[in-house]
XYZ file of N, CA, C and O in Angstrom:
796
model
N 46.048 -97.019 190.462
C 46.043 -96.130 191.604
C 45.269 -94.861 191.283
O 44.521 -94.371 192.118
N 45.455 -94.344 190.074
C 44.763 -93.128 189.667
C 43.258 -93.351 189.651
O 42.481 -92.481 190.058
N 42.846 -94.528 189.187
C 41.414 -94.832 189.149
C 40.812 -94.846 190.543
O 39.669 -94.411 190.749
N 41.547 -95.340 191.507
C 41.069 -95.387 192.891
C 40.776 -93.980 193.404
O 39.710 -93.704 193.974
N 41.727 -93.032 193.187
C 41.514 -91.657 193.644
C 40.413 -90.958 192.836
O 39.694 -90.104 193.379
N 40.235 -91.303 191.603
C 39.147 -90.723 190.807
C 37.804 -91.155 191.373
O 36.864 -90.345 191.480
N 37.712 -92.395 191.782
C 36.465 -92.889 192.394
C 36.209 -92.174 193.720
O 35.081 -91.749 194.010
N 37.260 -92.022 194.529
C 37.110 -91.317 195.805
C 36.657 -89.880 195.561
O 35.786 -89.351 196.267
N 37.216 -89.223 194.571
C 36.852 -87.836 194.254
C 35.368 -87.747 193.896
O 34.640 -86.889 194.399
N 34.891 -88.626 193.044
C 33.488 -88.595 192.620
C 32.559 -88.874 193.798
O 31.549 -88.186 194.016
N 32.924 -89.886 194.599
C 32.087 -90.244 195.761
C 32.064 -89.097 196.773
O 30.995 -88.725 197.299
N 33.227 -88.511 197.062
C 33.242 -87.424 198.058
C 32.522 -86.180 197.543
O 31.862 -85.465 198.303
N 32.600 -85.914 196.240
C 31.863 -84.778 195.683
C 30.352 -85.009 195.806
O 29.591 -84.113 196.166
N 29.944 -86.239 195.517
C 28.519 -86.586 195.666
C 28.078 -86.499 197.117
O 26.972 -86.018 197.432
N 28.937 -86.948 198.025
C 28.630 -86.872 199.461
C 28.526 -85.417 199.901
O 27.655 -85.053 200.698
N 29.404 -84.569 199.396
C 29.378 -83.148 199.737
C 28.040 -82.524 199.325
O 27.406 -81.805 200.113
N 27.603 -82.815 198.117
C 26.314 -82.268 197.653
C 25.173 -82.775 198.548
O 24.289 -82.020 198.942
N 25.223 -84.035 198.901
C 24.191 -84.618 199.765
C 24.124 -83.883 201.111
O 23.052 -83.526 201.581
N 25.326 -83.635 201.748
C 25.320 -82.976 203.061
C 24.928 -81.503 202.957
O 24.327 -80.945 203.873
N 25.247 -80.846 201.838
C 24.797 -79.451 201.673
C 23.273 -79.396 201.564
O 22.639 -78.491 202.104
N 22.716 -80.362 200.871
C 21.260 -80.403 200.738
C 20.629 -80.659 202.111
O 19.602 -80.062 202.465
N 21.229 -81.506 202.896
C 20.710 -81.836 204.218
C 21.092 -80.779 205.258
O 20.728 -80.916 206.413
N 21.852 -79.758 204.879
C 22.278 -78.656 205.722
C 23.163 -79.117 206.864
O 23.111 -78.600 207.974
N 23.987 -80.091 206.593
C 24.999 -80.523 207.547
C 26.326 -80.020 206.989
O 27.034 -80.742 206.297
N 26.631 -78.791 207.292
C 27.755 -78.076 206.714
C 29.090 -78.725 207.105
O 29.989 -78.800 206.278
N 29.221 -79.161 208.356
C 30.478 -79.751 208.824
C 30.851 -80.951 207.953
O 31.980 -81.062 207.467
N 29.909 -81.856 207.694
C 30.186 -83.051 206.878
C 30.365 -82.676 205.403
O 31.171 -83.284 204.702
N 29.672 -81.636 204.977
C 29.802 -81.189 203.596
C 31.200 -80.635 203.351
O 31.809 -80.886 202.301
N 31.752 -79.873 204.322
C 33.099 -79.324 204.181
C 34.159 -80.434 204.207
O 35.140 -80.384 203.467
N 33.961 -81.415 205.061
C 34.901 -82.559 205.107
C 34.888 -83.263 203.748
O 35.940 -83.619 203.202
N 33.710 -83.457 203.161
C 33.597 -84.095 201.837
C 34.263 -83.242 200.768
O 34.895 -83.763 199.844
N 34.110 -81.912 200.892
C 34.737 -81.000 199.939
C 36.262 -81.103 199.997
O 36.934 -81.160 198.959
N 36.824 -81.140 201.204
C 38.280 -81.267 201.369
C 38.765 -82.595 200.782
O 39.776 -82.654 200.046
N 38.068 -83.658 201.072
C 38.453 -84.985 200.535
C 38.367 -84.969 199.006
O 39.241 -85.504 198.312
N 37.346 -84.316 198.471
C 37.178 -84.231 197.030
C 38.337 -83.461 196.399
O 38.876 -83.877 195.365
N 38.755 -82.327 197.015
C 39.894 -81.565 196.487
C 41.198 -82.358 196.562
O 42.004 -82.340 195.631
N 41.406 -83.018 197.673
C 42.626 -83.840 197.814
C 42.652 -84.913 196.724
O 43.674 -85.115 196.057
N 41.542 -85.609 196.534
C 41.470 -86.649 195.504
C 41.672 -86.041 194.115
O 42.348 -86.621 193.259
N 41.103 -84.834 193.897
C 41.255 -84.151 192.610
C 42.727 -83.851 192.318
O 43.218 -84.099 191.219
N 43.467 -83.370 193.320
C 44.888 -83.060 193.119
C 45.730 -84.329 192.946
O 46.651 -84.360 192.134
N 45.404 -85.337 193.693
C 46.138 -86.603 193.545
C 45.936 -87.154 192.137
O 46.887 -87.578 191.478
N 44.693 -87.122 191.664
C 44.418 -87.610 190.311
C 45.135 -86.738 189.284
O 45.734 -87.237 188.326
N 45.116 -85.449 189.467
C 45.763 -84.527 188.533
C 47.257 -84.716 188.447
O 47.846 -84.631 187.377
N 47.910 -84.976 189.599
C 49.367 -85.132 189.591
C 49.828 -86.535 189.210
O 50.937 -86.711 188.723
N 48.996 -87.524 189.443
C 49.440 -88.903 189.156
C 48.944 -89.425 187.812
O 49.405 -90.457 187.358
N 48.014 -88.736 187.201
C 47.506 -89.196 185.902
C 48.600 -89.059 184.840
O 49.334 -88.077 184.823
N 48.717 -90.027 183.957
C 49.718 -89.922 182.895
C 49.344 -88.815 181.909
O 48.182 -88.611 181.605
N 50.353 -88.103 181.463
C 50.125 -87.017 180.507
C 50.104 -87.567 179.094
O 50.699 -88.598 178.799
N 49.483 -86.869 178.189
C 49.387 -87.309 176.800
C 50.746 -87.336 176.123
O 51.054 -88.241 175.374
N 51.604 -86.319 176.393
C 52.916 -86.303 175.750
C 53.776 -87.451 176.247
O 54.564 -88.017 175.518
N 53.595 -87.838 177.498
C 54.309 -88.991 178.044
C 53.821 -90.267 177.361
O 54.604 -91.126 177.000
N 52.491 -90.361 177.195
C 51.935 -91.534 176.524
C 52.434 -91.630 175.099
O 52.798 -92.687 174.633
N 52.425 -90.491 174.394
C 52.846 -90.535 172.995
C 54.322 -90.884 172.876
O 54.716 -91.584 171.960
N 55.166 -90.411 173.801
C 56.584 -90.772 173.714
C 56.769 -92.250 174.027
O 57.592 -92.911 173.420
N 55.966 -92.769 174.981
C 56.033 -94.209 175.251
C 55.571 -95.011 174.044
O 56.188 -96.008 173.683
N 54.485 -94.553 173.427
C 54.003 -95.288 172.263
C 54.990 -95.163 171.105
O 55.176 -96.102 170.352
N 55.648 -93.995 170.986
C 56.679 -93.850 169.946
C 57.837 -94.788 170.209
O 58.371 -95.401 169.300
N 58.225 -94.879 171.500
C 59.312 -95.801 171.835
C 58.901 -97.230 171.531
O 59.680 -98.012 171.002
N 57.650 -97.566 171.858
C 57.163 -98.913 171.585
C 57.137 -99.164 170.085
O 57.546 -100.221 169.621
N 56.640 -98.165 169.322
C 56.609 -98.311 167.873
C 58.016 -98.437 167.307
O 58.262 -99.245 166.426
N 58.965 -97.643 167.832
C 60.338 -97.722 167.346
C 60.939 -99.076 167.682
O 61.623 -99.678 166.865
N 60.670 -99.563 168.895
C 61.204 -100.857 169.303
C 60.631 -101.966 168.436
O 61.363 -102.810 167.929
N 59.291 -101.947 168.232
C 58.692 -102.990 167.404
C 59.150 -102.848 165.957
O 59.351 -103.833 165.266
N 59.339 -101.597 165.501
C 59.826 -101.376 164.142
C 61.247 -101.913 163.980
O 61.572 -102.549 162.980
N 62.105 -101.647 164.962
C 63.485 -102.140 164.866
C 63.525 -103.659 164.971
O 64.324 -104.308 164.306
N 62.630 -104.225 165.795
C 62.567 -105.688 165.875
C 62.122 -106.265 164.543
O 62.646 -107.267 164.088
N 61.116 -105.612 163.915
C 60.632 -106.086 162.628
C 61.727 -105.980 161.576
O 61.920 -106.874 160.771
N 62.460 -104.866 161.578
C 63.545 -104.671 160.618
C 64.619 -105.730 160.795
O 65.096 -106.313 159.825
N 65.008 -105.991 162.048
C 66.037 -107.004 162.273
C 65.515 -108.392 161.907
O 66.260 -109.218 161.392
N 64.216 -108.639 162.151
C 63.638 -109.924 161.753
C 63.624 -110.052 160.236
O 63.903 -111.125 159.694
N 63.306 -108.952 159.528
C 63.330 -108.972 158.066
C 64.737 -109.244 157.545
O 64.921 -110.020 156.612
N 65.733 -108.585 158.160
C 67.120 -108.801 157.730
C 67.528 -110.248 157.949
O 68.186 -110.853 157.108
N 67.138 -110.816 159.113
C 67.461 -112.212 159.406
C 66.799 -113.127 158.398
O 67.418 -114.066 157.904
N 65.530 -112.852 158.081
C 64.818 -113.679 157.102
C 65.484 -113.593 155.732
O 65.621 -114.598 155.034
N 65.919 -112.380 155.345
C 66.590 -112.229 154.060
C 67.915 -112.979 154.043
O 68.286 -113.573 153.042
N 68.650 -112.924 155.170
C 69.913 -113.660 155.230
C 69.658 -115.152 155.098
O 70.373 -115.859 154.408
N 68.617 -115.642 155.804
C 68.299 -117.067 155.717
C 67.885 -117.430 154.307
O 68.259 -118.470 153.793
N 67.070 -116.590 153.687
C 66.644 -116.857 152.310
C 67.842 -116.888 151.383
O 67.936 -117.736 150.503
N 68.782 -115.962 151.574
C 69.994 -115.946 150.765
C 70.821 -117.193 150.981
O 71.353 -117.769 150.048
N 70.911 -117.637 152.240
C 71.668 -118.850 152.540
C 71.019 -120.064 151.901
O 71.686 -120.945 151.391
N 69.665 -120.095 151.915
C 68.987 -121.224 151.319
C 69.213 -121.269 149.819
O 69.400 -122.318 149.251
N 69.185 -120.113 149.163
C 69.408 -120.126 147.727
C 70.849 -120.505 147.415
O 71.113 -121.082 146.380
N 71.780 -120.204 148.313
C 73.168 -120.609 148.099
C 73.346 -122.103 148.309
O 74.289 -122.690 147.797
N 72.462 -122.738 149.077
C 72.615 -124.152 149.397
C 71.930 -125.062 148.392
O 71.954 -126.265 148.539
N 71.276 -124.521 147.390
C 70.564 -125.341 146.420
C 70.963 -124.930 145.012
O 71.239 -123.779 144.745
N 70.965 -125.909 144.150
C 71.236 -125.636 142.739
C 69.988 -125.106 142.067
O 68.881 -125.486 142.412
N 70.188 -124.246 141.098
C 69.073 -123.890 140.230
C 69.299 -124.589 138.894
O 70.309 -125.265 138.692
N 68.373 -124.442 137.982
C 68.454 -125.162 136.709
C 69.719 -124.771 135.937
O 70.409 -125.637 135.373
N 70.054 -123.481 135.924
C 71.254 -123.039 135.196
C 72.526 -123.622 135.805
O 73.447 -124.011 135.079
N 72.585 -123.661 137.142
C 73.749 -124.265 137.802
C 73.879 -125.731 137.412
O 74.975 -126.216 137.128
N 72.752 -126.440 137.422
C 72.809 -127.865 137.118
C 73.215 -128.092 135.662
O 73.944 -129.036 135.355
N 72.770 -127.223 134.762
C 73.199 -127.326 133.354
C 74.699 -127.080 133.236
O 75.399 -127.743 132.472
N 75.207 -126.123 134.004
C 76.642 -125.835 134.002
C 77.421 -127.043 134.531
O 78.469 -127.411 133.993
N 76.898 -127.665 135.587
C 77.540 -128.858 136.153
C 77.500 -130.000 135.127
O 78.476 -130.739 134.968
N 76.390 -130.141 134.417
C 76.272 -131.160 133.366
C 77.356 -130.958 132.316
O 78.048 -131.912 131.918
N 77.532 -129.730 131.870
C 78.550 -129.417 130.868
C 79.940 -129.754 131.394
O 80.770 -130.332 130.677
N 80.179 -129.409 132.652
C 81.473 -129.716 133.273
C 81.723 -131.223 133.271
O 82.808 -131.681 132.916
N 80.708 -131.994 133.681
C 80.870 -133.450 133.728
C 81.132 -134.035 132.345
O 82.034 -134.861 132.165
N 80.347 -133.617 131.370
C 80.505 -134.170 130.017
C 81.839 -133.788 129.389
O 82.422 -134.568 128.645
N 82.357 -132.614 129.692
C 83.636 -132.184 129.114
C 84.832 -132.782 129.832
O 85.916 -132.827 129.276
N 84.642 -133.223 131.070
C 85.771 -133.769 131.820
C 85.864 -135.289 131.802
O 86.755 -135.861 132.406
N 84.933 -135.954 131.118
C 85.038 -137.411 131.038
C 86.193 -137.795 130.134
O 86.453 -137.129 129.128
N 86.858 -138.858 130.521
C 88.009 -139.322 129.743
C 87.555 -140.443 128.811
O 86.934 -141.407 129.249
N 87.857 -140.328 127.508
C 87.493 -141.430 126.613
C 88.301 -142.679 126.979
O 89.514 -142.624 127.080
N 87.612 -143.767 127.218
C 88.295 -144.991 127.593
C 87.365 -146.161 127.301
O 86.392 -146.363 128.010
N 87.674 -146.903 126.290
C 86.849 -148.072 125.953
C 87.403 -149.351 126.554
O 86.771 -150.388 126.480
N 88.574 -149.301 127.148
C 89.233 -150.518 127.607
C 88.751 -150.990 128.982
O 88.777 -152.179 129.254
N 88.344 -150.090 129.854
C 87.981 -150.478 131.210
C 86.499 -150.206 131.431
O 86.060 -149.063 131.424
N 85.732 -151.272 131.658
C 84.282 -151.109 131.787
C 83.868 -150.454 133.100
O 82.704 -150.172 133.310
N 84.804 -150.199 134.010
C 84.466 -149.584 135.293
C 84.716 -148.081 135.296
O 84.506 -147.413 136.287
N 85.178 -147.536 134.192
C 85.379 -146.095 134.096
C 84.274 -145.470 133.251
O 83.711 -146.120 132.381
N 84.007 -144.216 133.502
C 83.028 -143.492 132.699
C 83.666 -143.179 131.353
O 84.778 -142.672 131.281
N 82.965 -143.495 130.296
C 83.507 -143.383 128.950
C 82.716 -142.324 128.183
O 81.521 -142.475 127.956
N 83.407 -141.293 127.748
C 82.732 -140.209 127.045
C 82.262 -140.610 125.650
O 81.429 -139.931 125.060
N 82.791 -141.700 125.121
C 82.369 -142.144 123.788
C 80.987 -142.787 123.820
O 80.240 -142.703 122.847
N 80.658 -143.437 124.928
C 79.399 -144.187 124.972
C 78.449 -143.699 126.070
O 77.331 -144.198 126.177
N 78.866 -142.759 126.885
C 78.046 -142.301 128.010
C 77.918 -140.792 127.986
O 78.777 -140.103 127.461
N 76.839 -140.305 128.587
C 76.701 -138.856 128.724
C 75.876 -138.511 129.969
O 75.041 -139.293 130.408
N 76.170 -137.337 130.512
C 75.417 -136.808 131.642
C 74.324 -135.895 131.109
O 74.499 -135.226 130.087
N 73.200 -135.872 131.822
C 72.118 -134.961 131.454
C 71.459 -134.448 132.735
O 71.107 -135.234 133.613
N 71.321 -133.122 132.822
C 70.686 -132.509 133.993
C 69.193 -132.733 133.935
O 68.581 -132.644 132.883
N 68.612 -133.033 135.093
C 67.157 -133.188 135.208
C 66.620 -132.062 136.069
O 66.431 -132.243 137.269
N 66.410 -130.899 135.486
C 65.955 -129.741 136.270
C 67.060 -129.264 137.183
O 68.224 -129.237 136.811
N 66.690 -128.907 138.406
C 67.670 -128.381 139.353
C 68.110 -129.423 140.362
O 69.045 -129.186 141.110
N 67.441 -130.561 140.411
C 67.713 -131.482 141.521
C 68.255 -132.835 141.107
O 68.598 -133.641 141.971
N 68.362 -133.128 139.833
C 68.785 -134.464 139.408
C 69.851 -134.384 138.328
O 69.858 -133.465 137.516
N 70.716 -135.389 138.340
C 71.707 -135.552 137.279
C 71.647 -137.021 136.860
O 71.648 -137.915 137.709
N 71.576 -137.240 135.555
C 71.490 -138.593 135.015
C 72.759 -138.914 134.252
O 73.267 -138.089 133.496
N 73.263 -140.110 134.459
C 74.354 -140.645 133.648
C 73.746 -141.767 132.818
O 73.258 -142.761 133.365
N 73.730 -141.572 131.507
C 73.178 -142.588 130.615
C 74.298 -143.514 130.157
O 75.327 -143.055 129.678
N 74.054 -144.809 130.357
C 75.042 -145.825 129.976
C 74.422 -146.718 128.900
O 73.200 -146.798 128.778
N 75.263 -147.409 128.123
C 74.723 -148.297 127.084
C 73.870 -149.418 127.686
O 74.081 -149.843 128.827
N 72.924 -149.879 126.917
C 72.022 -150.942 127.382
C 72.762 -152.249 127.674
O 72.261 -153.083 128.434
N 73.961 -152.427 127.102
C 74.716 -153.662 127.357
C 75.081 -153.816 128.830
O 75.363 -154.917 129.295
N 75.041 -152.732 129.591
C 75.350 -152.810 131.019
C 74.307 -153.621 131.780
O 74.548 -154.077 132.889
N 73.143 -153.816 131.176
C 72.103 -154.622 131.827
C 72.579 -156.055 132.044
O 72.170 -156.711 132.995
N 73.442 -156.527 131.152
C 73.891 -157.921 131.236
C 75.033 -158.117 132.231
O 75.420 -159.244 132.512
N 75.558 -157.049 132.788
C 76.653 -157.179 133.757
C 76.135 -157.772 135.057
O 74.958 -157.615 135.416
N 77.031 -158.424 135.779
C 76.653 -159.005 137.076
C 76.370 -157.882 138.085
O 76.788 -156.740 137.889
N 75.672 -158.235 139.146
C 75.355 -157.247 140.194
C 76.621 -156.655 140.786
O 76.671 -155.454 141.085
N 77.663 -157.493 140.947
C 78.922 -157.008 141.502
C 79.577 -155.999 140.561
O 80.097 -154.966 141.000
N 79.564 -156.294 139.257
C 80.147 -155.367 138.293
C 79.353 -154.059 138.237
O 79.929 -152.975 138.147
N 78.034 -154.153 138.282
C 77.201 -152.950 138.294
C 77.496 -152.102 139.538
O 77.613 -150.881 139.452
N 77.639 -152.781 140.682
C 77.913 -152.053 141.927
C 79.285 -151.387 141.866
O 79.443 -150.239 142.262
N 80.277 -152.102 141.343
C 81.618 -151.542 141.221
C 81.617 -150.324 140.294
O 82.201 -149.291 140.612
N 80.950 -150.452 139.139
C 80.855 -149.323 138.216
C 80.112 -148.147 138.874
O 80.547 -146.999 138.797
N 78.986 -148.431 139.544
C 78.182 -147.380 140.183
C 78.985 -146.677 141.283
O 78.930 -145.442 141.408
N 79.725 -147.433 142.081
C 80.552 -146.825 143.130
C 81.602 -145.903 142.526
O 81.838 -144.794 143.014
N 82.271 -146.377 141.461
C 83.283 -145.573 140.786
C 82.653 -144.313 140.186
O 83.194 -143.211 140.319
N 81.496 -144.473 139.539
C 80.814 -143.323 138.939
C 80.407 -142.314 140.013
O 80.548 -141.097 139.819
N 79.929 -142.799 141.163
C 79.531 -141.900 142.253
C 80.737 -141.151 142.812
O 80.658 -139.947 143.071
N 81.866 -141.855 142.964
C 83.081 -141.178 143.449
C 83.492 -140.054 142.498
O 83.813 -138.940 142.933
N 83.491 -140.356 141.201
C 83.850 -139.345 140.205
C 82.853 -138.193 140.245
O 83.218 -137.020 140.197
N 81.568 -138.544 140.360
C 80.500 -137.541 140.394
C 80.671 -136.593 141.586
O 80.623 -135.368 141.440
N 80.873 -137.154 142.761
C 81.008 -136.313 143.967
C 82.272 -135.464 143.920
O 82.258 -134.281 144.274
N 83.376 -136.060 143.484
C 84.626 -135.310 143.374
C 84.487 -134.189 142.345
O 84.912 -133.055 142.579
N 83.855 -134.498 141.216
C 83.640 -133.479 140.180
C 82.745 -132.361 140.703
O 82.969 -131.191 140.398
N 81.729 -132.722 141.481
C 80.828 -131.698 142.023
C 81.589 -130.762 142.964
O 81.400 -129.541 142.905
N 82.439 -131.325 143.817
C 83.220 -130.488 144.734
C 84.121 -129.522 143.961
O 84.199 -128.333 144.280
N 84.797 -130.031 142.945
C 85.681 -129.181 142.137
C 84.870 -128.113 141.409
O 85.223 -126.935 141.419
N 83.755 -128.524 140.786
C 82.915 -127.561 140.053
C 82.349 -126.482 140.983
O 82.412 -125.303 140.665
N 81.814 -126.888 142.142
C 81.198 -125.889 143.039
C 82.245 -124.937 143.603
O 81.991 -123.737 143.722
N 83.451 -125.426 143.905
C 84.513 -124.530 144.396
C 84.993 -123.580 143.309
O 85.213 -122.395 143.570
N 85.151 -124.089 142.095
C 85.644 -123.230 141.018
C 84.601 -122.194 140.585
O 84.944 -121.166 140.031
N 83.313 -122.455 140.870
C 82.239 -121.517 140.534
C 81.730 -120.742 141.755
O 80.686 -120.098 141.683
N 82.477 -120.830 142.860
C 82.121 -120.122 144.098
C 80.699 -120.411 144.551
O 79.970 -119.513 144.970
N 80.286 -121.658 144.475
C 78.960 -122.074 144.939
C 79.108 -122.673 146.326
O 79.994 -123.493 146.563
N 78.244 -122.241 147.234
C 78.266 -122.783 148.600
C 77.126 -123.791 148.739
O 76.151 -123.558 149.429
N 77.287 -124.903 148.050
C 76.228 -125.915 148.015
C 76.743 -127.160 148.721
O 77.792 -127.693 148.375
N 75.992 -127.596 149.726
C 76.432 -128.746 150.512
C 76.323 -130.060 149.752
O 77.238 -130.861 149.752
N 75.168 -130.284 149.136
C 74.913 -131.568 148.512
C 74.760 -131.434 147.003
O 74.063 -130.542 146.528
N 75.352 -132.359 146.255
C 75.130 -132.359 144.808
C 73.708 -132.829 144.500
O 73.014 -133.337 145.376
N 73.274 -132.680 143.261
C 71.935 -133.164 142.886
C 71.855 -134.683 143.019
O 72.873 -135.376 143.073
N 70.622 -135.193 143.048
C 70.421 -136.642 143.048
C 71.135 -137.209 141.831
O 71.169 -136.584 140.778
N 71.677 -138.413 141.982
C 72.454 -139.015 140.903
C 71.804 -140.324 140.482
O 71.608 -141.219 141.310
N 71.434 -140.394 139.213
C 70.825 -141.600 138.653
C 71.718 -142.118 137.544
O 72.178 -141.346 136.702
N 71.928 -143.425 137.540
C 72.581 -144.064 136.398
C 71.466 -144.794 135.665
O 70.791 -145.655 136.240
N 71.253 -144.406 134.419
C 70.144 -144.945 133.638
C 70.681 -145.601 132.362
O 71.698 -145.189 131.822
N 69.952 -146.603 131.934
C 70.261 -147.205 130.641
C 69.730 -146.280 129.552
O 68.836 -145.466 129.796
N 70.294 -146.413 128.356
C 69.853 -145.562 127.242
C 68.357 -145.713 126.977
O 67.693 -144.779 126.548
N 67.801 -146.916 127.278
C 66.364 -147.123 127.049
C 65.496 -146.505 128.153
O 64.281 -146.558 128.091
N 66.126 -145.916 129.184
C 65.377 -145.210 130.224
C 65.260 -145.928 131.553
O 64.830 -145.334 132.540
N 65.596 -147.213 131.602
C 65.511 -147.950 132.871
C 66.598 -147.502 133.850
O 67.669 -147.055 133.443
N 66.308 -147.628 135.146
C 67.279 -147.244 136.181
C 68.245 -148.379 136.457
O 67.835 -149.507 136.721
N 69.531 -148.065 136.429
C 70.539 -149.028 136.861
C 70.851 -148.799 138.334
O 70.950 -149.738 139.112
N 71.006 -147.511 138.731
C 71.371 -147.207 140.120
C 70.870 -145.806 140.481
O 70.690 -144.954 139.612
N 70.671 -145.601 141.794
C 70.180 -144.314 142.297
C 70.959 -143.942 143.552
O 71.208 -144.795 144.415
N 71.340 -142.679 143.642
C 71.966 -142.148 144.852
C 71.295 -140.832 145.212
O 71.118 -139.954 144.375
N 70.911 -140.709 146.485
C 70.335 -139.470 147.002
C 71.306 -138.883 148.009
O 71.944 -139.624 148.768
N 71.461 -137.552 148.048
C 72.368 -136.949 149.036
C 72.012 -137.434 150.439
O 70.857 -137.470 150.811
N 73.018 -137.823 151.156
C 72.819 -138.356 152.499
C 72.937 -139.873 152.539
O 73.191 -140.454 153.585
N 72.724 -140.533 151.387
C 72.903 -141.988 151.342
C 74.385 -142.304 151.423
O 75.216 -141.586 150.866
N 74.709 -143.409 152.101
C 76.108 -143.788 152.245
C 76.654 -144.390 150.956
O 77.824 -144.247 150.642
N 75.811 -145.094 150.230
C 76.270 -145.674 148.971
C 75.159 -145.637 147.945
O 74.006 -145.407 148.258
N 75.547 -145.892 146.704
C 74.594 -145.881 145.610
C 73.868 -147.237 145.581
O 74.461 -148.269 145.858
N 72.588 -147.191 145.277
C 71.763 -148.400 145.307
C 71.517 -148.890 143.875
O 71.053 -148.141 143.029
N 71.830 -150.151 143.661
C 71.588 -150.767 142.349
C 70.122 -151.120 142.254
O 69.551 -151.755 143.137
N 69.504 -150.725 141.140
C 68.069 -150.975 140.970
C 67.761 -151.952 139.826
O 66.673 -152.454 139.731
N 68.696 -152.165 138.935
C 68.368 -153.062 137.829
C 69.493 -153.283 136.895
O 70.511 -152.737 136.885
């Protein structure tokens, strides 16, 4: 709207000069009045600099507060993500817990035996249970039964360990049952319903 009156002011001022040159005083005075009216309208309706700066300050404050709240949200999410995942030290602590809580038992081949088996952390995302190579000769049903039992113990132990260490971790590390020679007997990934026998 201000631009419209500014254009009218310039045009009427130019028209006024034209009529003064042509010595048509009546039209020159009418142009002069229109030019003054447009000048006052532009002067009163034009935004002031202090108004602009306060608006820009408000905009800057609003965008700054939005950025700050977005940063806080991102930090909270980052904190939540770090709470939901194990790091290498946590996994080593869990490994120690598992190895110290195994019950020595040579009589039942379906239980984890601390005399012949051991857990080993694989970085932050994997846990390995090493079993004797003689397990290779077991039937698929026996391997599955042992793997299911080992997974139950593993998951239950993880829940107890994470609660006792105030860890808010949803899923335990990947669980591998490996033979001492390095071959995979079984693999379980978080989210799988059961452990898969591989060999």
